[in-house]
Amino acid sequence: VMMGSSTVYASQENLYIAQSSFGWWDGISPIDRETRIHRVALDGARSRYEATGVVGGYLHNQFSMSEHNGMLRVATTFDDWWWGTEGDDDLTGNNVFILDATQPQMGLIGAVTGLAPGERIYSTRFQGDRAFMVTFVQIDPLFTLDLSNPTEPKAVGELKIPGYSSYLHPIGDNHVLGVGMDGDWEGRLSGVAISLFDVSDFGDPKQQDQLTLDCDDSWSEALWNHHAILVYGDVVAIPAYGYTWSASGDDDYWGESSYLSGLVVAEIDVEEGLTQRGFVNHRPLVEEVYCEGEGESCDSSYVPQMRRSLIIEGNLFSISELGVMVSKVSDPETPLTMVPLL
């Protein structure tokens, strides 16, 4: 298969390789807004190319594809991103296509098209015969989609809230966790947020709770890389970075910023909502690496970037560019030990 790919998704049986029309566009000629998908059967050394299909629009990431009961479900955004683009304008917006993945030519079985025109997909998650989709331009609609009838899939619910979720994670059958950004109704984003959605009434999803990082501005690797997100049992942890501006006197122009970087650790309770257990700060590693254990007398202003976390036997391992700190999941802010990496 001679091609490039921007998106790869694998089930236990098949590998799907998707290439949008961006990949073969010369920058001048008219172009159809479509994505070609190739299926490779996974069978060890006997893996083989088996099927191909085409859908309108482009994919956001690997969560935009899902194999289920011999079908491939694909979520795409279809917009006029260049004056020379061509294609079916009835698809403008966001879509879910259902393809027959058992045939050499993966033909269309059913589709939901034209959701939220003018916006693009920020996250998608498939769960059996259901799907969740978040689009965003100023206000975040969370769509719930019923895919139980593959020939007539339909959007059954919509929740409009400020901000967006860039990653969705099912919590049982009745809740979905979202990681993204909080905002206001004017479309201004205000900070990294973890949200809990109640989808027990699938046609009427609700935001049950939300935790937003308390500072003037914040961001996180978790917004674009789901590997930075830890969901383990009733715990969710994400790296977060931000700053707070403190004015000096009556003049707001003069002042100073304080920066933070660490791991936000929260508890998920489907009855009570979200509770922040703590914020793991790697400041002790700064003191160890740059100040040779001077403690509070250390005057280094270095703020290490938090990257990853994992849980092993009740211990929380937080990993930054300076090293690893270990604490109890029940008390994440109290380090038990640390290992500098520099």
mmCIF file of C-alpha atoms in Angstrom:
data_model
loop_
_atom_site.group_PDB
_atom_site.id
_atom_site.type_symbol
_atom_site.label_atom_id
_atom_site.label_comp_id
_atom_site.label_asym_id
_atom_site.label_seq_id
_atom_site.Cartn_x
_atom_site.Cartn_y
_atom_site.Cartn_z
ATOM 1 C CA VAL A 1 0.000 0.000 0.000
ATOM 2 C CA MET A 2 1.771 3.125 -1.223
ATOM 3 C CA MET A 3 0.278 5.974 0.778
ATOM 4 C CA GLY A 4 0.747 8.336 3.649
ATOM 5 C CA SER A 5 -1.560 8.446 6.649
ATOM 6 C CA SER A 6 -2.524 10.920 9.329
ATOM 7 C CA THR A 7 -4.769 8.560 11.322
ATOM 8 C CA VAL A 8 -4.403 4.906 12.296
ATOM 9 C CA TYR A 9 -6.880 2.824 14.302
ATOM 10 C CA ALA A 10 -6.703 -0.862 15.252
ATOM 11 C CA SER A 11 -9.259 -3.332 16.526
ATOM 12 C CA GLN A 12 -8.210 -6.796 17.681
ATOM 13 C CA GLU A 13 -8.697 -8.144 14.155
ATOM 14 C CA ASN A 14 -7.978 -5.254 11.779
ATOM 15 C CA LEU A 15 -5.804 -2.210 11.194
ATOM 16 C CA TYR A 16 -7.463 0.814 9.565
ATOM 17 C CA ILE A 17 -5.308 3.406 7.821
ATOM 18 C CA ALA A 18 -6.966 6.718 6.911
ATOM 19 C CA GLN A 19 -5.634 9.390 4.580
ATOM 20 C CA SER A 20 -7.520 12.623 3.974
ATOM 21 C CA SER A 21 -7.418 14.495 0.679
ATOM 22 C CA PHE A 22 -4.914 16.888 2.286
ATOM 23 C CA GLY A 23 -2.361 14.126 1.732
ATOM 24 C CA TRP A 24 -2.525 14.125 -2.075
ATOM 25 C CA TRP A 25 -3.513 17.747 -2.777
ATOM 26 C CA ASP A 26 -1.091 19.820 -4.881
ATOM 27 C CA GLY A 27 -2.187 23.115 -3.267
ATOM 28 C CA ILE A 28 -3.704 24.485 -6.472
ATOM 29 C CA SER A 29 -6.119 22.072 -8.144
ATOM 30 C CA PRO A 30 -9.736 21.571 -7.054
ATOM 31 C CA ILE A 31 -10.061 18.754 -4.541
ATOM 32 C CA ASP A 32 -12.798 16.538 -3.190
ATOM 33 C CA ARG A 33 -13.103 16.763 0.576
ATOM 34 C CA GLU A 34 -12.805 13.083 1.391
ATOM 35 C CA THR A 35 -10.857 10.494 3.357
ATOM 36 C CA ARG A 36 -9.810 7.122 2.000
ATOM 37 C CA ILE A 37 -9.655 4.272 4.502
ATOM 38 C CA HIS A 38 -7.761 0.990 3.976
ATOM 39 C CA ARG A 39 -8.301 -2.158 6.050
ATOM 40 C CA VAL A 40 -5.487 -4.625 6.767
ATOM 41 C CA ALA A 41 -6.370 -7.926 8.459
ATOM 42 C CA LEU A 42 -4.086 -8.572 11.442
ATOM 43 C CA ASP A 43 -2.862 -12.158 11.356
ATOM 44 C CA GLY A 44 0.788 -12.125 12.356
ATOM 45 C CA ALA A 45 3.116 -12.721 9.409
ATOM 46 C CA ARG A 46 0.048 -13.423 7.230
ATOM 47 C CA SER A 47 -1.432 -9.928 7.700
ATOM 48 C CA ARG A 48 -2.964 -8.858 4.394
ATOM 49 C CA TYR A 49 -4.627 -5.929 2.676
ATOM 50 C CA GLU A 50 -8.354 -6.655 2.392
ATOM 51 C CA ALA A 51 -10.584 -3.618 1.848
ATOM 52 C CA THR A 52 -10.926 0.063 1.073
ATOM 53 C CA GLY A 53 -13.603 2.722 1.492
ATOM 54 C CA VAL A 54 -14.211 6.448 1.137
ATOM 55 C CA VAL A 55 -16.049 8.941 3.383
ATOM 56 C CA GLY A 56 -16.654 12.658 3.032
ATOM 57 C CA GLY A 57 -14.629 15.033 5.196
ATOM 58 C CA TYR A 58 -11.580 14.509 7.396
ATOM 59 C CA LEU A 59 -10.988 12.711 10.692
ATOM 60 C CA HIS A 60 -9.967 14.353 13.954
ATOM 61 C CA ASN A 61 -7.972 11.453 15.436
ATOM 62 C CA GLN A 62 -8.037 7.673 15.953
ATOM 63 C CA PHE A 63 -11.101 7.951 18.205
ATOM 64 C CA SER A 64 -12.987 9.007 15.066
ATOM 65 C CA MET A 65 -13.060 5.337 13.962
ATOM 66 C CA SER A 66 -14.624 2.313 15.638
ATOM 67 C CA GLU A 67 -15.174 -1.273 14.473
ATOM 68 C CA HIS A 68 -18.317 -2.956 15.787
ATOM 69 C CA ASN A 69 -20.162 -6.100 14.609
ATOM 70 C CA GLY A 70 -18.587 -6.092 11.164
ATOM 71 C CA MET A 71 -19.094 -2.364 10.672
ATOM 72 C CA LEU A 72 -16.687 0.558 10.672
ATOM 73 C CA ARG A 73 -18.110 3.783 12.132
ATOM 74 C CA VAL A 74 -16.289 6.959 11.085
ATOM 75 C CA ALA A 75 -16.811 10.515 12.396
ATOM 76 C CA THR A 76 -15.711 13.354 10.098
ATOM 77 C CA THR A 77 -15.812 17.124 9.721
ATOM 78 C CA PHE A 78 -16.760 18.384 6.257
ATOM 79 C CA ASP A 79 -16.088 22.069 5.634
ATOM 80 C CA ASP A 80 -14.961 24.393 2.867
ATOM 81 C CA TRP A 81 -11.343 24.726 3.983
ATOM 82 C CA TRP A 82 -10.106 25.941 0.571
ATOM 83 C CA TRP A 83 -11.664 27.898 -2.289
ATOM 84 C CA GLY A 84 -10.956 25.041 -4.679
ATOM 85 C CA THR A 85 -12.637 22.293 -2.674
ATOM 86 C CA GLU A 86 -15.438 20.256 -4.166
ATOM 87 C CA GLY A 87 -17.941 17.757 -2.812
ATOM 88 C CA ASP A 88 -21.463 17.337 -1.487
ATOM 89 C CA ASP A 89 -22.417 20.491 0.411
ATOM 90 C CA ASP A 90 -25.237 18.547 2.097
ATOM 91 C CA LEU A 91 -22.474 17.018 4.254
ATOM 92 C CA THR A 92 -21.280 20.427 5.485
ATOM 93 C CA GLY A 93 -20.823 20.152 9.225
ATOM 94 C CA ASN A 94 -19.998 16.961 11.114
ATOM 95 C CA ASN A 95 -20.992 13.428 10.233
ATOM 96 C CA VAL A 96 -20.945 9.798 11.302
ATOM 97 C CA PHE A 97 -20.727 7.242 8.488
ATOM 98 C CA ILE A 98 -21.314 3.499 8.939
ATOM 99 C CA LEU A 99 -19.468 1.270 6.480
ATOM 100 C CA ASP A 100 -19.705 -2.463 5.792
ATOM 101 C CA ALA A 101 -16.247 -3.601 6.902
ATOM 102 C CA THR A 102 -16.748 -7.184 5.692
ATOM 103 C CA GLN A 103 -16.571 -6.370 1.975
ATOM 104 C CA PRO A 104 -13.526 -5.556 -0.216
ATOM 105 C CA GLN A 105 -15.234 -2.273 -1.064
ATOM 106 C CA MET A 106 -16.459 -0.941 2.276
ATOM 107 C CA GLY A 107 -19.773 0.498 1.140
ATOM 108 C CA LEU A 108 -21.990 2.933 3.034
ATOM 109 C CA ILE A 109 -24.682 1.386 5.243
ATOM 110 C CA GLY A 110 -26.020 4.531 6.926
ATOM 111 C CA ALA A 111 -25.049 8.038 8.010
ATOM 112 C CA VAL A 112 -25.860 11.001 10.227
ATOM 113 C CA THR A 113 -24.800 14.173 8.412
ATOM 114 C CA GLY A 114 -24.682 17.946 8.776
ATOM 115 C CA LEU A 115 -24.366 18.252 12.573
ATOM 116 C CA ALA A 116 -23.264 21.701 13.833
ATOM 117 C CA PRO A 117 -22.367 23.395 10.503
ATOM 118 C CA GLY A 118 -19.481 25.840 10.823
ATOM 119 C CA GLU A 119 -17.947 23.919 13.732
ATOM 120 C CA ARG A 120 -15.458 21.051 13.805
ATOM 121 C CA ILE A 121 -15.114 17.884 15.846
ATOM 122 C CA TYR A 122 -13.008 18.217 19.002
ATOM 123 C CA SER A 123 -13.656 14.711 20.338
ATOM 124 C CA THR A 124 -15.579 11.522 19.542
ATOM 125 C CA ARG A 125 -16.109 8.330 21.503
ATOM 126 C CA PHE A 126 -17.959 5.201 20.400
ATOM 127 C CA GLN A 127 -19.467 2.823 22.977
ATOM 128 C CA GLY A 128 -21.238 -0.182 21.531
ATOM 129 C CA ASP A 129 -24.375 1.030 19.721
ATOM 130 C CA ARG A 130 -23.861 4.565 21.036
ATOM 131 C CA ALA A 131 -21.567 7.448 20.200
ATOM 132 C CA PHE A 132 -20.656 10.796 21.728
ATOM 133 C CA MET A 133 -19.386 13.759 19.738
ATOM 134 C CA VAL A 134 -18.193 17.216 20.785
ATOM 135 C CA THR A 135 -17.975 20.056 18.267
ATOM 136 C CA PHE A 136 -16.817 23.597 18.981
ATOM 137 C CA VAL A 137 -16.408 27.069 17.567
ATOM 138 C CA GLN A 138 -17.753 29.231 20.414
ATOM 139 C CA ILE A 139 -20.164 27.005 22.342
ATOM 140 C CA ASP A 140 -19.630 23.272 22.861
ATOM 141 C CA PRO A 141 -22.474 20.973 21.818
ATOM 142 C CA LEU A 142 -22.165 17.433 23.151
ATOM 143 C CA PHE A 143 -24.149 15.176 20.819
ATOM 144 C CA THR A 144 -25.427 11.720 21.753
ATOM 145 C CA LEU A 145 -25.956 9.391 18.789
ATOM 146 C CA ASP A 146 -27.974 6.187 18.586
ATOM 147 C CA LEU A 147 -26.291 3.743 16.175
ATOM 148 C CA SER A 148 -28.359 0.673 17.084
ATOM 149 C CA ASN A 149 -29.979 0.702 13.628
ATOM 150 C CA PRO A 150 -26.947 1.032 11.330
ATOM 151 C CA THR A 151 -29.077 1.903 8.307
ATOM 152 C CA GLU A 152 -30.749 4.781 10.153
ATOM 153 C CA PRO A 153 -28.355 6.179 12.783
ATOM 154 C CA LYS A 154 -29.531 9.386 14.418
ATOM 155 C CA ALA A 155 -28.511 12.131 16.802
ATOM 156 C CA VAL A 156 -30.917 11.909 19.732
ATOM 157 C CA GLY A 157 -29.539 14.439 22.237
ATOM 158 C CA GLU A 158 -27.591 17.696 22.389
ATOM 159 C CA LEU A 159 -26.105 19.627 25.300
ATOM 160 C CA LYS A 160 -24.812 23.167 24.748
ATOM 161 C CA ILE A 161 -22.286 24.397 27.319
ATOM 162 C CA PRO A 162 -19.348 26.854 27.271
ATOM 163 C CA GLY A 163 -15.912 25.489 26.435
ATOM 164 C CA TYR A 164 -15.219 22.071 24.955
ATOM 165 C CA SER A 165 -13.997 18.547 25.706
ATOM 166 C CA SER A 166 -11.069 17.282 23.627
ATOM 167 C CA TYR A 167 -11.194 13.775 25.134
ATOM 168 C CA LEU A 168 -14.206 11.690 26.173
ATOM 169 C CA HIS A 169 -14.042 8.620 28.422
ATOM 170 C CA PRO A 170 -17.118 6.476 29.274
ATOM 171 C CA ILE A 171 -17.624 5.828 32.992
ATOM 172 C CA GLY A 172 -20.004 2.875 33.039
ATOM 173 C CA ASP A 173 -23.159 3.115 30.937
ATOM 174 C CA ASN A 174 -24.579 6.335 32.377
ATOM 175 C CA HIS A 175 -21.665 8.773 32.603
ATOM 176 C CA VAL A 176 -18.950 10.222 30.393
ATOM 177 C CA LEU A 177 -15.817 12.007 31.581
ATOM 178 C CA GLY A 178 -14.579 14.938 29.495
ATOM 179 C CA VAL A 179 -11.151 16.636 29.540
ATOM 180 C CA GLY A 180 -10.918 20.011 27.834
ATOM 181 C CA MET A 181 -11.333 23.730 28.437
ATOM 182 C CA ASP A 182 -13.922 25.744 30.345
ATOM 183 C CA GLY A 183 -15.209 28.986 28.834
ATOM 184 C CA ASP A 184 -17.996 31.525 28.724
ATOM 185 C CA TRP A 185 -21.021 31.947 26.463
ATOM 186 C CA GLU A 186 -19.078 34.404 24.274
ATOM 187 C CA GLY A 187 -16.622 31.654 23.301
ATOM 188 C CA ARG A 188 -13.710 32.858 25.449
ATOM 189 C CA LEU A 189 -11.768 29.977 27.001
ATOM 190 C CA SER A 190 -10.856 30.288 30.668
ATOM 191 C CA GLY A 191 -8.892 27.222 31.743
ATOM 192 C CA VAL A 192 -8.273 23.494 31.733
ATOM 193 C CA ALA A 193 -11.338 21.620 32.963
ATOM 194 C CA ILE A 194 -12.496 18.099 33.815
ATOM 195 C CA SER A 195 -16.222 17.516 33.311
ATOM 196 C CA LEU A 196 -18.618 14.729 34.275
ATOM 197 C CA PHE A 197 -21.658 14.216 32.044
ATOM 198 C CA ASP A 198 -24.776 12.291 33.024
ATOM 199 C CA VAL A 199 -26.094 10.394 29.973
ATOM 200 C CA SER A 200 -28.541 8.123 31.809
ATOM 201 C CA ASP A 201 -31.251 9.874 29.787
ATOM 202 C CA PHE A 202 -29.506 9.415 26.456
ATOM 203 C CA GLY A 203 -31.763 11.893 24.695
ATOM 204 C CA ASP A 204 -31.115 14.593 27.297
ATOM 205 C CA PRO A 205 -27.437 14.612 28.385
ATOM 206 C CA LYS A 206 -26.494 16.878 31.296
ATOM 207 C CA GLN A 207 -23.271 18.260 32.726
ATOM 208 C CA GLN A 208 -23.279 16.879 36.255
ATOM 209 C CA ASP A 209 -20.099 18.535 37.529
ATOM 210 C CA GLN A 210 -16.916 20.328 36.464
ATOM 211 C CA LEU A 211 -13.472 21.076 37.923
ATOM 212 C CA THR A 212 -11.547 24.028 36.449
ATOM 213 C CA LEU A 213 -7.915 24.839 37.257
ATOM 214 C CA ASP A 214 -7.941 27.908 39.510
ATOM 215 C CA CYS A 215 -5.621 30.415 37.822
ATOM 216 C CA ASP A 216 -5.780 33.205 35.238
ATOM 217 C CA ASP A 217 -4.801 31.024 32.298
ATOM 218 C CA SER A 218 -3.939 27.357 31.923
ATOM 219 C CA TRP A 219 -3.243 24.634 29.400
ATOM 220 C CA SER A 220 -2.366 20.951 29.360
ATOM 221 C CA GLU A 221 -0.769 18.329 27.148
ATOM 222 C CA ALA A 222 -3.957 16.359 27.815
ATOM 223 C CA LEU A 223 -5.786 18.716 25.428
ATOM 224 C CA TRP A 224 -4.030 17.179 22.427
ATOM 225 C CA ASN A 225 -2.494 13.908 23.673
ATOM 226 C CA HIS A 226 -4.745 11.393 25.421
ATOM 227 C CA HIS A 227 -1.672 9.485 26.684
ATOM 228 C CA ALA A 228 -1.249 12.281 29.238
ATOM 229 C CA ILE A 229 -4.611 11.378 30.836
ATOM 230 C CA LEU A 230 -4.885 8.766 33.580
ATOM 231 C CA VAL A 231 -8.283 7.255 34.389
ATOM 232 C CA TYR A 232 -8.000 4.440 36.918
ATOM 233 C CA GLY A 233 -11.059 3.292 38.869
ATOM 234 C CA ASP A 234 -12.492 6.359 40.552
ATOM 235 C CA VAL A 235 -9.383 8.513 39.910
ATOM 236 C CA VAL A 236 -8.598 10.861 37.030
ATOM 237 C CA ALA A 237 -5.268 12.691 36.776
ATOM 238 C CA ILE A 238 -4.028 15.149 34.140
ATOM 239 C CA PRO A 239 -0.946 17.376 33.855
ATOM 240 C CA ALA A 240 -1.764 21.079 33.962
ATOM 241 C CA TYR A 241 0.234 24.274 33.571
ATOM 242 C CA GLY A 242 -0.844 27.853 34.220
ATOM 243 C CA TYR A 243 -0.102 31.263 35.621
ATOM 244 C CA THR A 244 -1.733 33.889 37.840
ATOM 245 C CA TRP A 245 -1.131 37.635 37.481
ATOM 246 C CA SER A 246 -0.776 39.740 40.644
ATOM 247 C CA ALA A 247 -1.021 43.517 40.182
ATOM 248 C CA SER A 248 1.232 45.856 42.167
ATOM 249 C CA GLY A 249 -0.566 48.784 43.793
ATOM 250 C CA ASP A 250 -3.265 50.639 41.860
ATOM 251 C CA ASP A 251 -1.651 50.128 38.452
ATOM 252 C CA ASP A 252 -2.723 46.857 36.822
ATOM 253 C CA TYR A 253 0.082 47.153 34.267
ATOM 254 C CA TRP A 254 2.843 46.522 36.781
ATOM 255 C CA GLY A 255 2.900 43.296 38.688
ATOM 256 C CA GLU A 256 4.233 39.795 38.542
ATOM 257 C CA SER A 257 3.139 36.384 37.363
ATOM 258 C CA SER A 258 3.321 33.180 39.365
ATOM 259 C CA TYR A 259 3.555 29.971 37.370
ATOM 260 C CA LEU A 260 2.404 26.499 38.306
ATOM 261 C CA SER A 261 2.911 23.092 36.777
ATOM 262 C CA GLY A 262 1.760 19.826 38.229
ATOM 263 C CA LEU A 263 -0.656 16.934 38.238
ATOM 264 C CA VAL A 264 -4.329 17.540 38.999
ATOM 265 C CA VAL A 265 -5.729 14.486 40.803
ATOM 266 C CA ALA A 266 -9.505 14.184 41.164
ATOM 267 C CA GLU A 267 -11.976 11.613 42.449
ATOM 268 C CA ILE A 268 -14.924 10.535 40.304
ATOM 269 C CA ASP A 269 -18.172 9.805 42.132
ATOM 270 C CA VAL A 270 -21.127 9.221 39.823
ATOM 271 C CA GLU A 271 -23.484 10.285 42.618
ATOM 272 C CA GLU A 272 -21.618 13.265 44.104
ATOM 273 C CA GLY A 273 -19.565 14.451 41.103
ATOM 274 C CA LEU A 274 -15.888 15.430 40.961
ATOM 275 C CA THR A 275 -13.659 16.234 43.949
ATOM 276 C CA GLN A 276 -10.050 17.383 43.670
ATOM 277 C CA ARG A 277 -7.835 15.177 45.840
ATOM 278 C CA GLY A 278 -4.722 17.245 45.331
ATOM 279 C CA PHE A 279 -2.209 18.928 43.066
ATOM 280 C CA VAL A 280 1.168 17.196 42.752
ATOM 281 C CA ASN A 281 3.919 19.808 42.441
ATOM 282 C CA HIS A 282 7.469 18.770 41.561
ATOM 283 C CA ARG A 283 9.029 21.722 43.365
ATOM 284 C CA PRO A 284 10.980 19.333 45.663
ATOM 285 C CA LEU A 285 12.722 17.995 42.548
ATOM 286 C CA VAL A 286 13.704 21.562 41.581
ATOM 287 C CA GLU A 287 15.301 21.949 44.985
ATOM 288 C CA GLU A 288 17.052 18.587 44.629
ATOM 289 C CA VAL A 289 18.342 19.104 41.074
ATOM 290 C CA TYR A 290 19.100 22.825 40.952
ATOM 291 C CA CYS A 291 19.665 23.780 44.573
ATOM 292 C CA GLU A 292 21.297 20.628 45.958
ATOM 293 C CA GLY A 293 18.643 20.122 48.598
ATOM 294 C CA GLU A 294 18.532 23.695 49.924
ATOM 295 C CA GLY A 295 14.767 23.413 50.552
ATOM 296 C CA GLU A 296 12.891 26.677 51.093
ATOM 297 C CA SER A 297 16.091 28.683 50.624
ATOM 298 C CA CYS A 298 16.232 27.577 46.985
ATOM 299 C CA ASP A 299 15.745 30.657 44.782
ATOM 300 C CA SER A 300 15.405 28.812 41.450
ATOM 301 C CA SER A 301 12.273 29.889 39.564
ATOM 302 C CA TYR A 302 12.331 26.834 37.289
ATOM 303 C CA VAL A 303 8.887 25.250 36.794
ATOM 304 C CA PRO A 304 9.131 21.642 35.543
ATOM 305 C CA GLN A 305 6.593 20.430 32.998
ATOM 306 C CA MET A 306 4.467 17.534 34.219
ATOM 307 C CA ARG A 307 4.052 14.826 31.539
ATOM 308 C CA ARG A 308 2.578 11.500 32.700
ATOM 309 C CA SER A 309 1.195 9.551 35.652
ATOM 310 C CA LEU A 310 0.332 5.984 36.568
ATOM 311 C CA ILE A 311 -0.941 4.028 39.571
ATOM 312 C CA ILE A 312 0.718 0.859 40.896
ATOM 313 C CA GLU A 313 -0.650 -0.902 44.002
ATOM 314 C CA GLY A 314 -2.184 2.243 45.472
ATOM 315 C CA ASN A 315 0.852 4.417 44.721
ATOM 316 C CA LEU A 316 0.669 7.375 42.349
ATOM 317 C CA PHE A 317 3.734 7.886 40.142
ATOM 318 C CA SER A 318 3.943 11.413 38.672
ATOM 319 C CA ILE A 319 6.526 12.017 35.956
ATOM 320 C CA SER A 320 7.916 15.372 34.891
ATOM 321 C CA GLU A 321 10.943 16.403 32.867
ATOM 322 C CA LEU A 322 12.926 16.544 36.126
ATOM 323 C CA GLY A 323 12.072 13.128 37.528
ATOM 324 C CA VAL A 324 9.576 10.846 39.227
ATOM 325 C CA MET A 325 7.728 11.421 42.496
ATOM 326 C CA VAL A 326 5.701 8.771 44.305
ATOM 327 C CA SER A 327 2.815 9.433 46.673
ATOM 328 C CA LYS A 328 -0.266 7.606 47.925
ATOM 329 C CA VAL A 329 -3.330 7.943 45.687
ATOM 330 C CA SER A 330 -5.284 8.904 48.801
ATOM 331 C CA ASP A 331 -2.786 11.693 49.623
ATOM 332 C CA PRO A 332 -1.176 12.771 46.326
ATOM 333 C CA GLU A 333 0.402 15.974 47.667
ATOM 334 C CA THR A 334 2.621 14.182 50.229
ATOM 335 C CA PRO A 335 5.652 12.625 48.468
ATOM 336 C CA LEU A 336 6.921 9.290 49.710
ATOM 337 C CA THR A 337 10.024 9.292 47.562
ATOM 338 C CA MET A 338 11.430 10.883 44.418
ATOM 339 C CA VAL A 339 13.991 10.041 41.755
ATOM 340 C CA PRO A 340 15.691 12.897 39.841
ATOM 341 C CA LEU A 341 16.353 12.171 36.157
ATOM 342 C CA LEU A 342 18.901 14.937 35.541
#
